[in-house]
PDB file of C-alpha atoms and ligand atoms in Angstrom:
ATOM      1  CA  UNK A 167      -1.485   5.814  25.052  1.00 48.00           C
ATOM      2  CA  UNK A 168      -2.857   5.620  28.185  1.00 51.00           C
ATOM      3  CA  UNK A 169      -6.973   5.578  28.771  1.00 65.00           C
ATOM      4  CA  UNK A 170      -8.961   7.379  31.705  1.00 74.00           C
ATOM      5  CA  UNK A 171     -11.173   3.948  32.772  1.00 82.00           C
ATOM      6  CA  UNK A 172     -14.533   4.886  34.136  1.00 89.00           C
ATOM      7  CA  UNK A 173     -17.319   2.348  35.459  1.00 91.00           C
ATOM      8  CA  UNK A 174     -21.188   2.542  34.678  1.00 93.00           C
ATOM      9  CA  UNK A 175     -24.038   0.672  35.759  1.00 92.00           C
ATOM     10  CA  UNK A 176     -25.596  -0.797  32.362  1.00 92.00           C
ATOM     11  CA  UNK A 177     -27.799  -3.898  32.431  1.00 93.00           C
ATOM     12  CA  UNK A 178     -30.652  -4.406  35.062  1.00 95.00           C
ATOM     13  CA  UNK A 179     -30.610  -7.826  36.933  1.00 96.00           C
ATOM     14  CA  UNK A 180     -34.194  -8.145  34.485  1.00 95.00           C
ATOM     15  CA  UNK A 181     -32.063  -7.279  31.477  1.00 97.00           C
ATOM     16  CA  UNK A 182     -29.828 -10.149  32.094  1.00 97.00           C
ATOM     17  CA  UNK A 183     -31.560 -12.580  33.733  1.00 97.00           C
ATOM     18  CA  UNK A 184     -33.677 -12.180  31.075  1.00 98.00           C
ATOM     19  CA  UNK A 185     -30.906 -12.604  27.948  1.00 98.00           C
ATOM     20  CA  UNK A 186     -29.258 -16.049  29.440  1.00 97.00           C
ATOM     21  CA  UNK A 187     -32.212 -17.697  29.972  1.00 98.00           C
ATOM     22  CA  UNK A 188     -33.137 -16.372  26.679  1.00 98.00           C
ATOM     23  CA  UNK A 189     -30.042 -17.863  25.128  1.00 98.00           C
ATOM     24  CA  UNK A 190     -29.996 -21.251  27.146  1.00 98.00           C
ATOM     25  CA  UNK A 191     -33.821 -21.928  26.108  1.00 98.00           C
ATOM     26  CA  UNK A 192     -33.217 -20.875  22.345  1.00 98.00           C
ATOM     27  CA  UNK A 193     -30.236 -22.830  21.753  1.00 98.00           C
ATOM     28  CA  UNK A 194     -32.435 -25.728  23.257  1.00 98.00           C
ATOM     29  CA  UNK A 195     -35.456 -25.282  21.182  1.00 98.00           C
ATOM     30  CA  UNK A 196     -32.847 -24.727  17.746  1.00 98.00           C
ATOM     31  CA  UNK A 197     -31.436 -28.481  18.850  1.00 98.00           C
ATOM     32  CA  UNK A 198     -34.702 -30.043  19.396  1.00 98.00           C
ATOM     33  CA  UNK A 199     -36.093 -28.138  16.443  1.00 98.00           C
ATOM     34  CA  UNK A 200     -33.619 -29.722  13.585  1.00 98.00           C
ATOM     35  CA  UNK A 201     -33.722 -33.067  15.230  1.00 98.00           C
ATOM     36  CA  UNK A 202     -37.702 -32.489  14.578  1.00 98.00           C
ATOM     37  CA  UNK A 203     -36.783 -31.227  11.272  1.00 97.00           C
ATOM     38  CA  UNK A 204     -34.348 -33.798  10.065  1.00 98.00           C
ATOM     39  CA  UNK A 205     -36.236 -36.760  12.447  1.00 97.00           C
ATOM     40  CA  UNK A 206     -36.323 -39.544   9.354  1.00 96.00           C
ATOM     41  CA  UNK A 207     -32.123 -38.446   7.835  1.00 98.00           C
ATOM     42  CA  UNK A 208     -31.741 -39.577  11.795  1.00 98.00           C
ATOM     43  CA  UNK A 209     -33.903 -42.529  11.956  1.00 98.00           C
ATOM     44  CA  UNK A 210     -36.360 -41.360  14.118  1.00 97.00           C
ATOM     45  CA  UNK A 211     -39.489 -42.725  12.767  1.00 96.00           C
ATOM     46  CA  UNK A 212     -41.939 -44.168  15.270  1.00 97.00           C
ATOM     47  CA  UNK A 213     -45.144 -41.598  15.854  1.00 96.00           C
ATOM     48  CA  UNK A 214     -44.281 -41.783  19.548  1.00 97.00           C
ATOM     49  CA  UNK A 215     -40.708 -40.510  19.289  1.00 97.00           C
ATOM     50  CA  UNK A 216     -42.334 -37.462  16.758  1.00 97.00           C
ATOM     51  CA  UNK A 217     -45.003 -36.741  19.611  1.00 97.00           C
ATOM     52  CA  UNK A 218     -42.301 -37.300  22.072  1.00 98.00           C
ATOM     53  CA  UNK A 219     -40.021 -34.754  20.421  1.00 98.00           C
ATOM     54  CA  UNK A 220     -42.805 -31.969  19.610  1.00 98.00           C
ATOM     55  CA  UNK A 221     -43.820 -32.264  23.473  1.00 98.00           C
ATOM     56  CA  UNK A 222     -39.427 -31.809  24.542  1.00 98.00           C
ATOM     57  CA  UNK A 223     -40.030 -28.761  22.171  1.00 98.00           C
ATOM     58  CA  UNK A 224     -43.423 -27.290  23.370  1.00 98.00           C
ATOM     59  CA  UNK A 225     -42.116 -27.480  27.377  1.00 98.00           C
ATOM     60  CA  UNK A 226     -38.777 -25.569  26.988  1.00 98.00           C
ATOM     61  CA  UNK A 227     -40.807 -23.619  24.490  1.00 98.00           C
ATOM     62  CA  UNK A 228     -43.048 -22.621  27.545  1.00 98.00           C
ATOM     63  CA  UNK A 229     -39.868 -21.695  29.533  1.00 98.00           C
ATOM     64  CA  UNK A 230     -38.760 -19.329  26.329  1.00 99.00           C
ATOM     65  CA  UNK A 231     -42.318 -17.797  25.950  1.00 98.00           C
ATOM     66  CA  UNK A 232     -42.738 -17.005  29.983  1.00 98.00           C
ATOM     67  CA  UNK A 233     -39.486 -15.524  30.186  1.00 98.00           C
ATOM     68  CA  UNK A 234     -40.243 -13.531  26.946  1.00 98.00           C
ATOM     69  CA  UNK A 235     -43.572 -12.344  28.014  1.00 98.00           C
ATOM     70  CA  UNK A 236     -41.654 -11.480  31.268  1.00 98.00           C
ATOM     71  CA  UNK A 237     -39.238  -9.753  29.500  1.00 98.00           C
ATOM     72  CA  UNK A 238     -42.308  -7.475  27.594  1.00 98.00           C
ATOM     73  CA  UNK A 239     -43.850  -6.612  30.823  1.00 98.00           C
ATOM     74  CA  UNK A 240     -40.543  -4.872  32.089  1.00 98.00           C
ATOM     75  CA  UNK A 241     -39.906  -3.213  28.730  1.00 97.00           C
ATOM     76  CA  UNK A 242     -43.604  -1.170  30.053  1.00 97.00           C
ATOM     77  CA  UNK A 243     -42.776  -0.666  33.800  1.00 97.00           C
ATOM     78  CA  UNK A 244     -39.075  -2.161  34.229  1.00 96.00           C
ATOM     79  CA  UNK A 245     -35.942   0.335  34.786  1.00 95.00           C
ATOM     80  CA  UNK A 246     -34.798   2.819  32.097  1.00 94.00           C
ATOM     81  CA  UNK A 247     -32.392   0.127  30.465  1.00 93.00           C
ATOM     82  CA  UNK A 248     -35.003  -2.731  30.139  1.00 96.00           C
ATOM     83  CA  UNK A 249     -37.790   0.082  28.527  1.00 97.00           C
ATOM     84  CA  UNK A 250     -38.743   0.091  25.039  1.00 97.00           C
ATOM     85  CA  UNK A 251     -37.152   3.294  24.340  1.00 95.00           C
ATOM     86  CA  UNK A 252     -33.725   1.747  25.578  1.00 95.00           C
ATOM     87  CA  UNK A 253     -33.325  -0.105  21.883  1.00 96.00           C
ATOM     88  CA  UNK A 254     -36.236   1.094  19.851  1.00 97.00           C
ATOM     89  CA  UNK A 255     -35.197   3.167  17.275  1.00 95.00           C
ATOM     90  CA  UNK A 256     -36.944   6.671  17.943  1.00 91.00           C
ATOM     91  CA  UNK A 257     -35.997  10.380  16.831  1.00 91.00           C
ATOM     92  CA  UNK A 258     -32.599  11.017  15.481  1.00 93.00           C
ATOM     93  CA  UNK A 259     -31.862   7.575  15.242  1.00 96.00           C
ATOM     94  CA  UNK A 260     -30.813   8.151  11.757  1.00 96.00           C
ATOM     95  CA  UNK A 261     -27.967  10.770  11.793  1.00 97.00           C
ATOM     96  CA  UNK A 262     -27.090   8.810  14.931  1.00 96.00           C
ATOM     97  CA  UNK A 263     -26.390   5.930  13.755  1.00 96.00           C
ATOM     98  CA  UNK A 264     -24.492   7.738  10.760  1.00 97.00           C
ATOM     99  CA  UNK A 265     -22.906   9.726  13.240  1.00 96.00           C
ATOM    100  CA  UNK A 266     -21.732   5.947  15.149  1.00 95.00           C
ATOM    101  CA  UNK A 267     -20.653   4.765  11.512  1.00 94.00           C
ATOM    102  CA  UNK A 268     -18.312   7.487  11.306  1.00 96.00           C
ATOM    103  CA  UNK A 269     -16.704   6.574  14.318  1.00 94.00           C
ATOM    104  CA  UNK A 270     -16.297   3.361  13.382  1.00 91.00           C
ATOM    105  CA  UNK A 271     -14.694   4.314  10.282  1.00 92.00           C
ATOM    106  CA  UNK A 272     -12.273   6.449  11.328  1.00 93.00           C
ATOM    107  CA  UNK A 273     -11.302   4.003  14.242  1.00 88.00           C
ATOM    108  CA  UNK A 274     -12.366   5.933  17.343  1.00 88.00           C
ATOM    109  CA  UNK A 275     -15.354   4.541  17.985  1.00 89.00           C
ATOM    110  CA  UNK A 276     -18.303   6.510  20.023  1.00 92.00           C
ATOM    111  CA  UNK A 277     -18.877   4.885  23.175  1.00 92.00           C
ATOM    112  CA  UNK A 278     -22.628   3.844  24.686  1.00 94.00           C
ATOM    113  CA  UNK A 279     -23.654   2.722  28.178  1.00 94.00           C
ATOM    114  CA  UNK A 280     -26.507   1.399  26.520  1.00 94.00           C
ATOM    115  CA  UNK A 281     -26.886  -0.327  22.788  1.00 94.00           C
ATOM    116  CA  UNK A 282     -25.072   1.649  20.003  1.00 94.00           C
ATOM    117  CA  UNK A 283     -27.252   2.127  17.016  1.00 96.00           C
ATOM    118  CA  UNK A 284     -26.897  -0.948  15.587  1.00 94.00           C
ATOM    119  CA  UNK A 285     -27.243  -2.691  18.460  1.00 94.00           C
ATOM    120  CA  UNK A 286     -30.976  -0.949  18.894  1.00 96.00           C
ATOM    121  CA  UNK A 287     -31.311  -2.427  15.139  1.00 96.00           C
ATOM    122  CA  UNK A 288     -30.365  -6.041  16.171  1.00 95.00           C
ATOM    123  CA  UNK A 289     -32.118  -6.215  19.676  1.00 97.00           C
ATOM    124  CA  UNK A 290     -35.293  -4.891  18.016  1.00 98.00           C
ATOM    125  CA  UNK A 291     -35.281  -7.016  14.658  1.00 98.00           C
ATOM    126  CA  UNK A 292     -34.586 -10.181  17.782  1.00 98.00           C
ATOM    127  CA  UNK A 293     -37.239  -9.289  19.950  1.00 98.00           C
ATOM    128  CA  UNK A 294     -39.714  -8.609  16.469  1.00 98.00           C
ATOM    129  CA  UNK A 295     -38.393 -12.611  15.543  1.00 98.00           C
ATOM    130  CA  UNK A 296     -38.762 -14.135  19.344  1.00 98.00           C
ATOM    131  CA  UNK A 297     -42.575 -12.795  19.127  1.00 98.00           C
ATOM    132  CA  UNK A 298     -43.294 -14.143  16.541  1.00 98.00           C
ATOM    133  CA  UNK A 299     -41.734 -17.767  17.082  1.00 99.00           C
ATOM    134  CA  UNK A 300     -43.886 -17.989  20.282  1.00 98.00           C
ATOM    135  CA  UNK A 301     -47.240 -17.129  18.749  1.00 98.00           C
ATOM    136  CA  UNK A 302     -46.639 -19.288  16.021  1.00 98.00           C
ATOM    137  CA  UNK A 303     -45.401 -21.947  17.993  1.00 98.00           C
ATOM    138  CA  UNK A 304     -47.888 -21.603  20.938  1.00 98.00           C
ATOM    139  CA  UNK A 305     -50.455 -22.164  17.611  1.00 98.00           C
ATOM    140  CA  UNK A 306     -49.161 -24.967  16.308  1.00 98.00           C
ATOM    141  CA  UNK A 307     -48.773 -26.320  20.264  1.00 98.00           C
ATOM    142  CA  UNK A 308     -52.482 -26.201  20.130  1.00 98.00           C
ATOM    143  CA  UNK A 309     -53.467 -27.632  16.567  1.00 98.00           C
ATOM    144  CA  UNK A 310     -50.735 -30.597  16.496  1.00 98.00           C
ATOM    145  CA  UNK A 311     -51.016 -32.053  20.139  1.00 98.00           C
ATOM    146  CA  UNK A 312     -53.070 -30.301  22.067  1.00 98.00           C
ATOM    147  CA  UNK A 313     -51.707 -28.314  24.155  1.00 98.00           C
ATOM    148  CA  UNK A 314     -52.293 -24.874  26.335  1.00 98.00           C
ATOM    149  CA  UNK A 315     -52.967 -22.098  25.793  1.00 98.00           C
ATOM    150  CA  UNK A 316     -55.033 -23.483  22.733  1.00 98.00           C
ATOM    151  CA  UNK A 317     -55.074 -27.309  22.473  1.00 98.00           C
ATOM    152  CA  UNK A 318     -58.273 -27.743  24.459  1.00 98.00           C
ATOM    153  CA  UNK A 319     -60.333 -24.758  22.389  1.00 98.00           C
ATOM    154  CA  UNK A 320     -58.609 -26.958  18.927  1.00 98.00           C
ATOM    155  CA  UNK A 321     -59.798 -30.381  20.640  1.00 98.00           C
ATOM    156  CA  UNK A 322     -62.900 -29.334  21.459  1.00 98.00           C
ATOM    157  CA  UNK A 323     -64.048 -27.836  17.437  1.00 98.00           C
ATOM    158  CA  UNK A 324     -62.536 -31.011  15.895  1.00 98.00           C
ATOM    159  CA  UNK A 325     -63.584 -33.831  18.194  1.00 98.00           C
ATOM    160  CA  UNK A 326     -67.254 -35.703  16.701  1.00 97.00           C
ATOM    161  CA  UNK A 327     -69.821 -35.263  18.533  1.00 96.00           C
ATOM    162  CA  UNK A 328     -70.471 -36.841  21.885  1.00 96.00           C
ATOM    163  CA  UNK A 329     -66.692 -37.401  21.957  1.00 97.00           C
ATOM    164  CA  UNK A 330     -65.031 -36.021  24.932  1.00 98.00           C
ATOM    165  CA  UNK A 331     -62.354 -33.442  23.442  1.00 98.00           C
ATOM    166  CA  UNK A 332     -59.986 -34.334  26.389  1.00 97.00           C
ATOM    167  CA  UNK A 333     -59.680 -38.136  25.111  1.00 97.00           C
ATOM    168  CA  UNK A 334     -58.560 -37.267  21.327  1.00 97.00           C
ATOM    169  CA  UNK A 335     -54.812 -38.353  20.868  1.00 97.00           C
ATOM    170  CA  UNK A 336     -52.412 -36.216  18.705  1.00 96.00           C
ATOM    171  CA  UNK A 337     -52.120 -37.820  14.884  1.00 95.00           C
ATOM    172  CA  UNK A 338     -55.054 -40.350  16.028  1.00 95.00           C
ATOM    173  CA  UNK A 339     -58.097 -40.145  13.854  1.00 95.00           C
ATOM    174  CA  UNK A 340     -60.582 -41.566  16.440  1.00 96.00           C
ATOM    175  CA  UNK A 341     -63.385 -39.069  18.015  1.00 97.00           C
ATOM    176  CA  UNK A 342     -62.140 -36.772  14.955  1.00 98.00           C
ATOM    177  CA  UNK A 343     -64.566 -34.988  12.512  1.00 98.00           C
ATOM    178  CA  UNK A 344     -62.823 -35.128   9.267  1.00 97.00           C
ATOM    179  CA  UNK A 345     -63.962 -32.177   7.787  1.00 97.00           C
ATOM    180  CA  UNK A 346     -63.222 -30.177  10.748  1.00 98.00           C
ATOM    181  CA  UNK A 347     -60.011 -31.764  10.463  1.00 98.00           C
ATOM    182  CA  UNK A 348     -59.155 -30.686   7.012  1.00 98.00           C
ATOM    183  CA  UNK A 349     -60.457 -27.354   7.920  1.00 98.00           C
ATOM    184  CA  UNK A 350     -57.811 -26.988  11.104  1.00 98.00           C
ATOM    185  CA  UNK A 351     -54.793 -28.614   8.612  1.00 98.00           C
ATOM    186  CA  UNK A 352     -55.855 -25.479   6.330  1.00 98.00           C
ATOM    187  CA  UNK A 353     -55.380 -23.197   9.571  1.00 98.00           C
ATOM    188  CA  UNK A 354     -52.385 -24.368  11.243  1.00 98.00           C
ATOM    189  CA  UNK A 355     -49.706 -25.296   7.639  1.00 98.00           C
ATOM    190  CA  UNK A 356     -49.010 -21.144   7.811  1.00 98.00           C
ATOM    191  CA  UNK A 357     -48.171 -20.970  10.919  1.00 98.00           C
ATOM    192  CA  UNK A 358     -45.945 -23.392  10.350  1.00 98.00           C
ATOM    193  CA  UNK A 359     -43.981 -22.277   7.610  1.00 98.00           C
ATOM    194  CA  UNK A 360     -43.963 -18.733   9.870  1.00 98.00           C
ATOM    195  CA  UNK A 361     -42.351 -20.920  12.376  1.00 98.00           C
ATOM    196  CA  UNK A 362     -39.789 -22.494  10.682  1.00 98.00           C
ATOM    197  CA  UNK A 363     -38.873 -19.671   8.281  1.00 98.00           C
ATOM    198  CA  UNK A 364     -38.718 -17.215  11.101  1.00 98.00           C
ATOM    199  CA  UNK A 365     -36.511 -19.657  12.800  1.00 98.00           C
ATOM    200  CA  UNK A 366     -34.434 -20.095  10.294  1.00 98.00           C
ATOM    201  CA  UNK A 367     -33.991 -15.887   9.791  1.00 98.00           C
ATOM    202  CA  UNK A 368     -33.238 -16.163  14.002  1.00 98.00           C
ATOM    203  CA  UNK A 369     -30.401 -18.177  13.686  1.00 98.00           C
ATOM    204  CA  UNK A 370     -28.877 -16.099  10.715  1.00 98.00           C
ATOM    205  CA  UNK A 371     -29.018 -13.123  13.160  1.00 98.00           C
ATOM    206  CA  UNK A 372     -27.727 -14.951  16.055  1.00 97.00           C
ATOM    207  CA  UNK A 373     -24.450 -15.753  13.968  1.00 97.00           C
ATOM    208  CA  UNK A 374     -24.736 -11.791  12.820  1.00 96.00           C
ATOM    209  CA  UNK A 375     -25.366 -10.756  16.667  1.00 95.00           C
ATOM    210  CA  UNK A 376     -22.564 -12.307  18.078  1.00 95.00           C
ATOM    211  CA  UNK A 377     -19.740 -11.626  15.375  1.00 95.00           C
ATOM    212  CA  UNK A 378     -21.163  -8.027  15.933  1.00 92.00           C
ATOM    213  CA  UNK A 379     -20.532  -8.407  19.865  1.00 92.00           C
ATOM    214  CA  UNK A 380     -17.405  -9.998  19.738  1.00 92.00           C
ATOM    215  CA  UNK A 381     -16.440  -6.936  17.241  1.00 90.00           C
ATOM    216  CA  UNK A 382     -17.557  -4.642  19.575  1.00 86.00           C
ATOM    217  CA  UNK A 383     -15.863  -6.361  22.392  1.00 86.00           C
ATOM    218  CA  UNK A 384     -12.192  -6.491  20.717  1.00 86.00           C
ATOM    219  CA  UNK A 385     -12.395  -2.994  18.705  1.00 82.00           C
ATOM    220  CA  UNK A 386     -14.755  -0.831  21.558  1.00 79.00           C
ATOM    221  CA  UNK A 387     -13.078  -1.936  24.358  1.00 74.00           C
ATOM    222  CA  UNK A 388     -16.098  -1.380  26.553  1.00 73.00           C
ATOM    223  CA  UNK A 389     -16.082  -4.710  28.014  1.00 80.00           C
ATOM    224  CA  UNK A 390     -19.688  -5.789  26.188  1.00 87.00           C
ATOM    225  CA  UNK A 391     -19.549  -9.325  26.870  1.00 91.00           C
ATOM    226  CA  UNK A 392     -19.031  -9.596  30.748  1.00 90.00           C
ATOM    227  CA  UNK A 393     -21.388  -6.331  31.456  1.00 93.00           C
ATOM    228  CA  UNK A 394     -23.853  -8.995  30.269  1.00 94.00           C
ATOM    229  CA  UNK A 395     -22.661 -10.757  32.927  1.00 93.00           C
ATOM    230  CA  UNK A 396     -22.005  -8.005  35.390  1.00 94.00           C
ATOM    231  CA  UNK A 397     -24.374  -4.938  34.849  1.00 94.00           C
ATOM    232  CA  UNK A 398     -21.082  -2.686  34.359  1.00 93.00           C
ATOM    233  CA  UNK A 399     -19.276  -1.600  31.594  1.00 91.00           C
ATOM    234  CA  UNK A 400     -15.812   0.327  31.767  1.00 88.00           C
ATOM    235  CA  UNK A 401     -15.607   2.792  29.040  1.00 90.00           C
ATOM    236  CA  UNK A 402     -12.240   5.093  28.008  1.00 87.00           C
ATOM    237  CA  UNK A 403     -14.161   8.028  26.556  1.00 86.00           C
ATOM    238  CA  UNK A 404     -17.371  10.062  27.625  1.00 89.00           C
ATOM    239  CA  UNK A 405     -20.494   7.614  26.437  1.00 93.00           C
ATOM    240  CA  UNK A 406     -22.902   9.449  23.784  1.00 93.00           C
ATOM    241  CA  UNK A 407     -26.032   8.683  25.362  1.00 91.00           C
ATOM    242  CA  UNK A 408     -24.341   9.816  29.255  1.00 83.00           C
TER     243      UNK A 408
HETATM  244  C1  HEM B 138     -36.684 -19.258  19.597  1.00 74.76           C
HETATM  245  C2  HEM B 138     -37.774 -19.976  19.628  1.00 74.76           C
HETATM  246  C3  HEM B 138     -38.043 -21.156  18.746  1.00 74.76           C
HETATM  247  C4  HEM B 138     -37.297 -21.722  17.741  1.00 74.76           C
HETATM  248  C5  HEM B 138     -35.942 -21.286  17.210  1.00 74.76           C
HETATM  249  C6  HEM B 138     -38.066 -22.843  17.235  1.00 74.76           C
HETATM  250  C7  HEM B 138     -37.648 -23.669  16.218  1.00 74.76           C
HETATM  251  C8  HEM B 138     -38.407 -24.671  15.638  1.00 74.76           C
HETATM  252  C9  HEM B 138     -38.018 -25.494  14.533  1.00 74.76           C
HETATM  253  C10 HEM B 138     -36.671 -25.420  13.807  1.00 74.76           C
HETATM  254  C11 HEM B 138     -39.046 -26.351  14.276  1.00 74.76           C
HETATM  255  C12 HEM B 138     -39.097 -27.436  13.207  1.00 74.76           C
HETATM  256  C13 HEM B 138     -40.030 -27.024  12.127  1.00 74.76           C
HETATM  257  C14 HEM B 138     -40.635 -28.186  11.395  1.00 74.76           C
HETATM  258  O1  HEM B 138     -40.550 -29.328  11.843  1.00 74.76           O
HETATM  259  O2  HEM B 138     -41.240 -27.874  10.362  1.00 74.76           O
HETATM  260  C15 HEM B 138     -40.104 -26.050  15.224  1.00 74.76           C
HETATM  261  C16 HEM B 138     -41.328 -26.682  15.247  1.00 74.76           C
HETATM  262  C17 HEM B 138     -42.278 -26.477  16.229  1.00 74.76           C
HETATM  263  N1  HEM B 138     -42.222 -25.579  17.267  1.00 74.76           N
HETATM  264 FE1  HEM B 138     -40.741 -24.288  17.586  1.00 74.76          FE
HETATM  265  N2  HEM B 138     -39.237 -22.929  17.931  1.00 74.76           N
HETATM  266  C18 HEM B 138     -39.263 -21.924  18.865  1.00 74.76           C
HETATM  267  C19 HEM B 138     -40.253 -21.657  19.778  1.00 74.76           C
HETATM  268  C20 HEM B 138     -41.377 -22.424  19.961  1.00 74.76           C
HETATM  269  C21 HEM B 138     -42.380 -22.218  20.994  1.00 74.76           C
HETATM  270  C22 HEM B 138     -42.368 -21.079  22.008  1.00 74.76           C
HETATM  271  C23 HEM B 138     -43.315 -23.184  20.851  1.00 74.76           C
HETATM  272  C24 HEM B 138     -44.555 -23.440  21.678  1.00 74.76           C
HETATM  273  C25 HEM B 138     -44.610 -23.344  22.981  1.00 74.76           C
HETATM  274  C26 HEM B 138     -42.937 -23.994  19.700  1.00 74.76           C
HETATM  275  C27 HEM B 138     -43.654 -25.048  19.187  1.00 74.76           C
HETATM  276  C28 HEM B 138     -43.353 -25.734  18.034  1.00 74.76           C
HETATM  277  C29 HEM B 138     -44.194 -26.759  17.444  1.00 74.76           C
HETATM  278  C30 HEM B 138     -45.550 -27.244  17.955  1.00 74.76           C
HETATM  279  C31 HEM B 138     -43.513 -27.213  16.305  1.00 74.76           C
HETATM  280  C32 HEM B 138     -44.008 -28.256  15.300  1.00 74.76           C
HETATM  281  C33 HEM B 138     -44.567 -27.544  14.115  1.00 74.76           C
HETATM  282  C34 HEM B 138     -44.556 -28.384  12.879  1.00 74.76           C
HETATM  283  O3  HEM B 138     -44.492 -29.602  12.951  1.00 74.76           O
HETATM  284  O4  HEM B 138     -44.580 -27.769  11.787  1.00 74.76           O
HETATM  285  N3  HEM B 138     -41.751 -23.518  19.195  1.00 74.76           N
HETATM  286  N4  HEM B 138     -39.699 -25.023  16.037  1.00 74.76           N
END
């Protein structure tokens, strides 16, 4: 059978820049993550090395948080295809994405420029996860060594007085009000089970996200994978949301 190829303009360069740098500082912050995780099964013991490892995490964790934040502030003003509305689900969504399951079903798949319906499922339920990793980790940042955008507001409630907040040392108990101490280990644990439980849900949709893509790729045919790449997809039939 032979197919009618037609090119469209998908992606904006803020869509994709956006997604690989995305992907390269995630997969960075997973690694460094488990190794934090499973430090002593590894042999990683010293207090440096755990301080050493938290810092790796915090700095590419700055790198994944800008470019997030970026990413937020082009979903408001960016071009149609990095807007909200481009994977949120909004009115209709429902008998559309019945309408795409159909399709699927019966092995003539509708056709999107954009995200099919379950795609607006996945990209929002990722974006809802990513937010939430880089509050709670920008948190913990600030409770466990100190860092910005909290560490000096943290240093500055638990450090005794007449102690300069700027001279306290992560996991050092010198210049530190115990109390005030307890009180902040009582704040922060939460946000660190958040962080590590949402983590853990990230990477189960990762796996889910890119058996779903590859899917798409091999049984859509519209070229998914390198339009993340390019900004173009080639599509065989007329796209539903044209
Ligand atoms: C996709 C994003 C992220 C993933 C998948 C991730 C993953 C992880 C994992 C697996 C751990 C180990 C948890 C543990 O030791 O209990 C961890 C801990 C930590 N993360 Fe992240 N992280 C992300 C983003 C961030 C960001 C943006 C920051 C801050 C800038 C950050 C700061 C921290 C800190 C301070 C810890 C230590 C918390 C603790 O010891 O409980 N993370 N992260």
């Amino acid at each position: 059978m032979s197919h009618v190829y037609k090119n469209y303009r998908t992606w904006s360069a803020s869509v994709r820049w956006f997604h690989w740098i995305n992907v390269l500082s995630v997969m960075a912050l997973i690694f460094v993550g488990l190794i934090m995780l499973y430090k002593k099964e590894l042999g990683i013991t010293s207090l440096d090395a755990k301080i050493g490892l938290k810092e790796l995490h915090v700095i590419i964790g700055y790198i994944f948080a800008t470019n997030l934040f970026i990413r937020i502030i082009f979903a408001f003003i960016g071009p149609a295809s990095a807007r909200f509305s481009a994977f949120i689900p909004g009115k209709g969504f429902r008998q559309n994405l019945q309408r795409y399951r159909e399709s699927l079903k019966s092995g003539k798949p509708q056709q999107f420029i954009g995200h099919n319906p379950l795609g607006k499922l996945a990209v929002t339920a990722l974006f809802t996860l990513l937010i939430i990793l880089a509050i709670s980790g920008l948190i913990r940042a600030g409770t466990d060594i100190y860092y910005p955008p909290f560490g000096s507001t943290v240093a500055s409630y638990i450090a005794e007085e007449g102690i300069d907040p700027a001279t306290l040392m992560p996991y050092q108990k010198e210049g530190v009000n115990p109390e005030r101490m307890a009180s902040l280990k009582t704040f922060k644990s939460p946000f660190g089970k958040i962080h590590l439980y949402t983590a853990y849900l990230l990477m189960l949709l990762i796996v889910i996200h890119i058996a779903a893509v590859v899917r798409a790729e091999v049984k859509e045919g519209d070229r998914l994978i390198s339009s993340m790449f390019s900004g173009n997809k080639v599509l065989t039939e007329k796209p539903q949301d044209e």
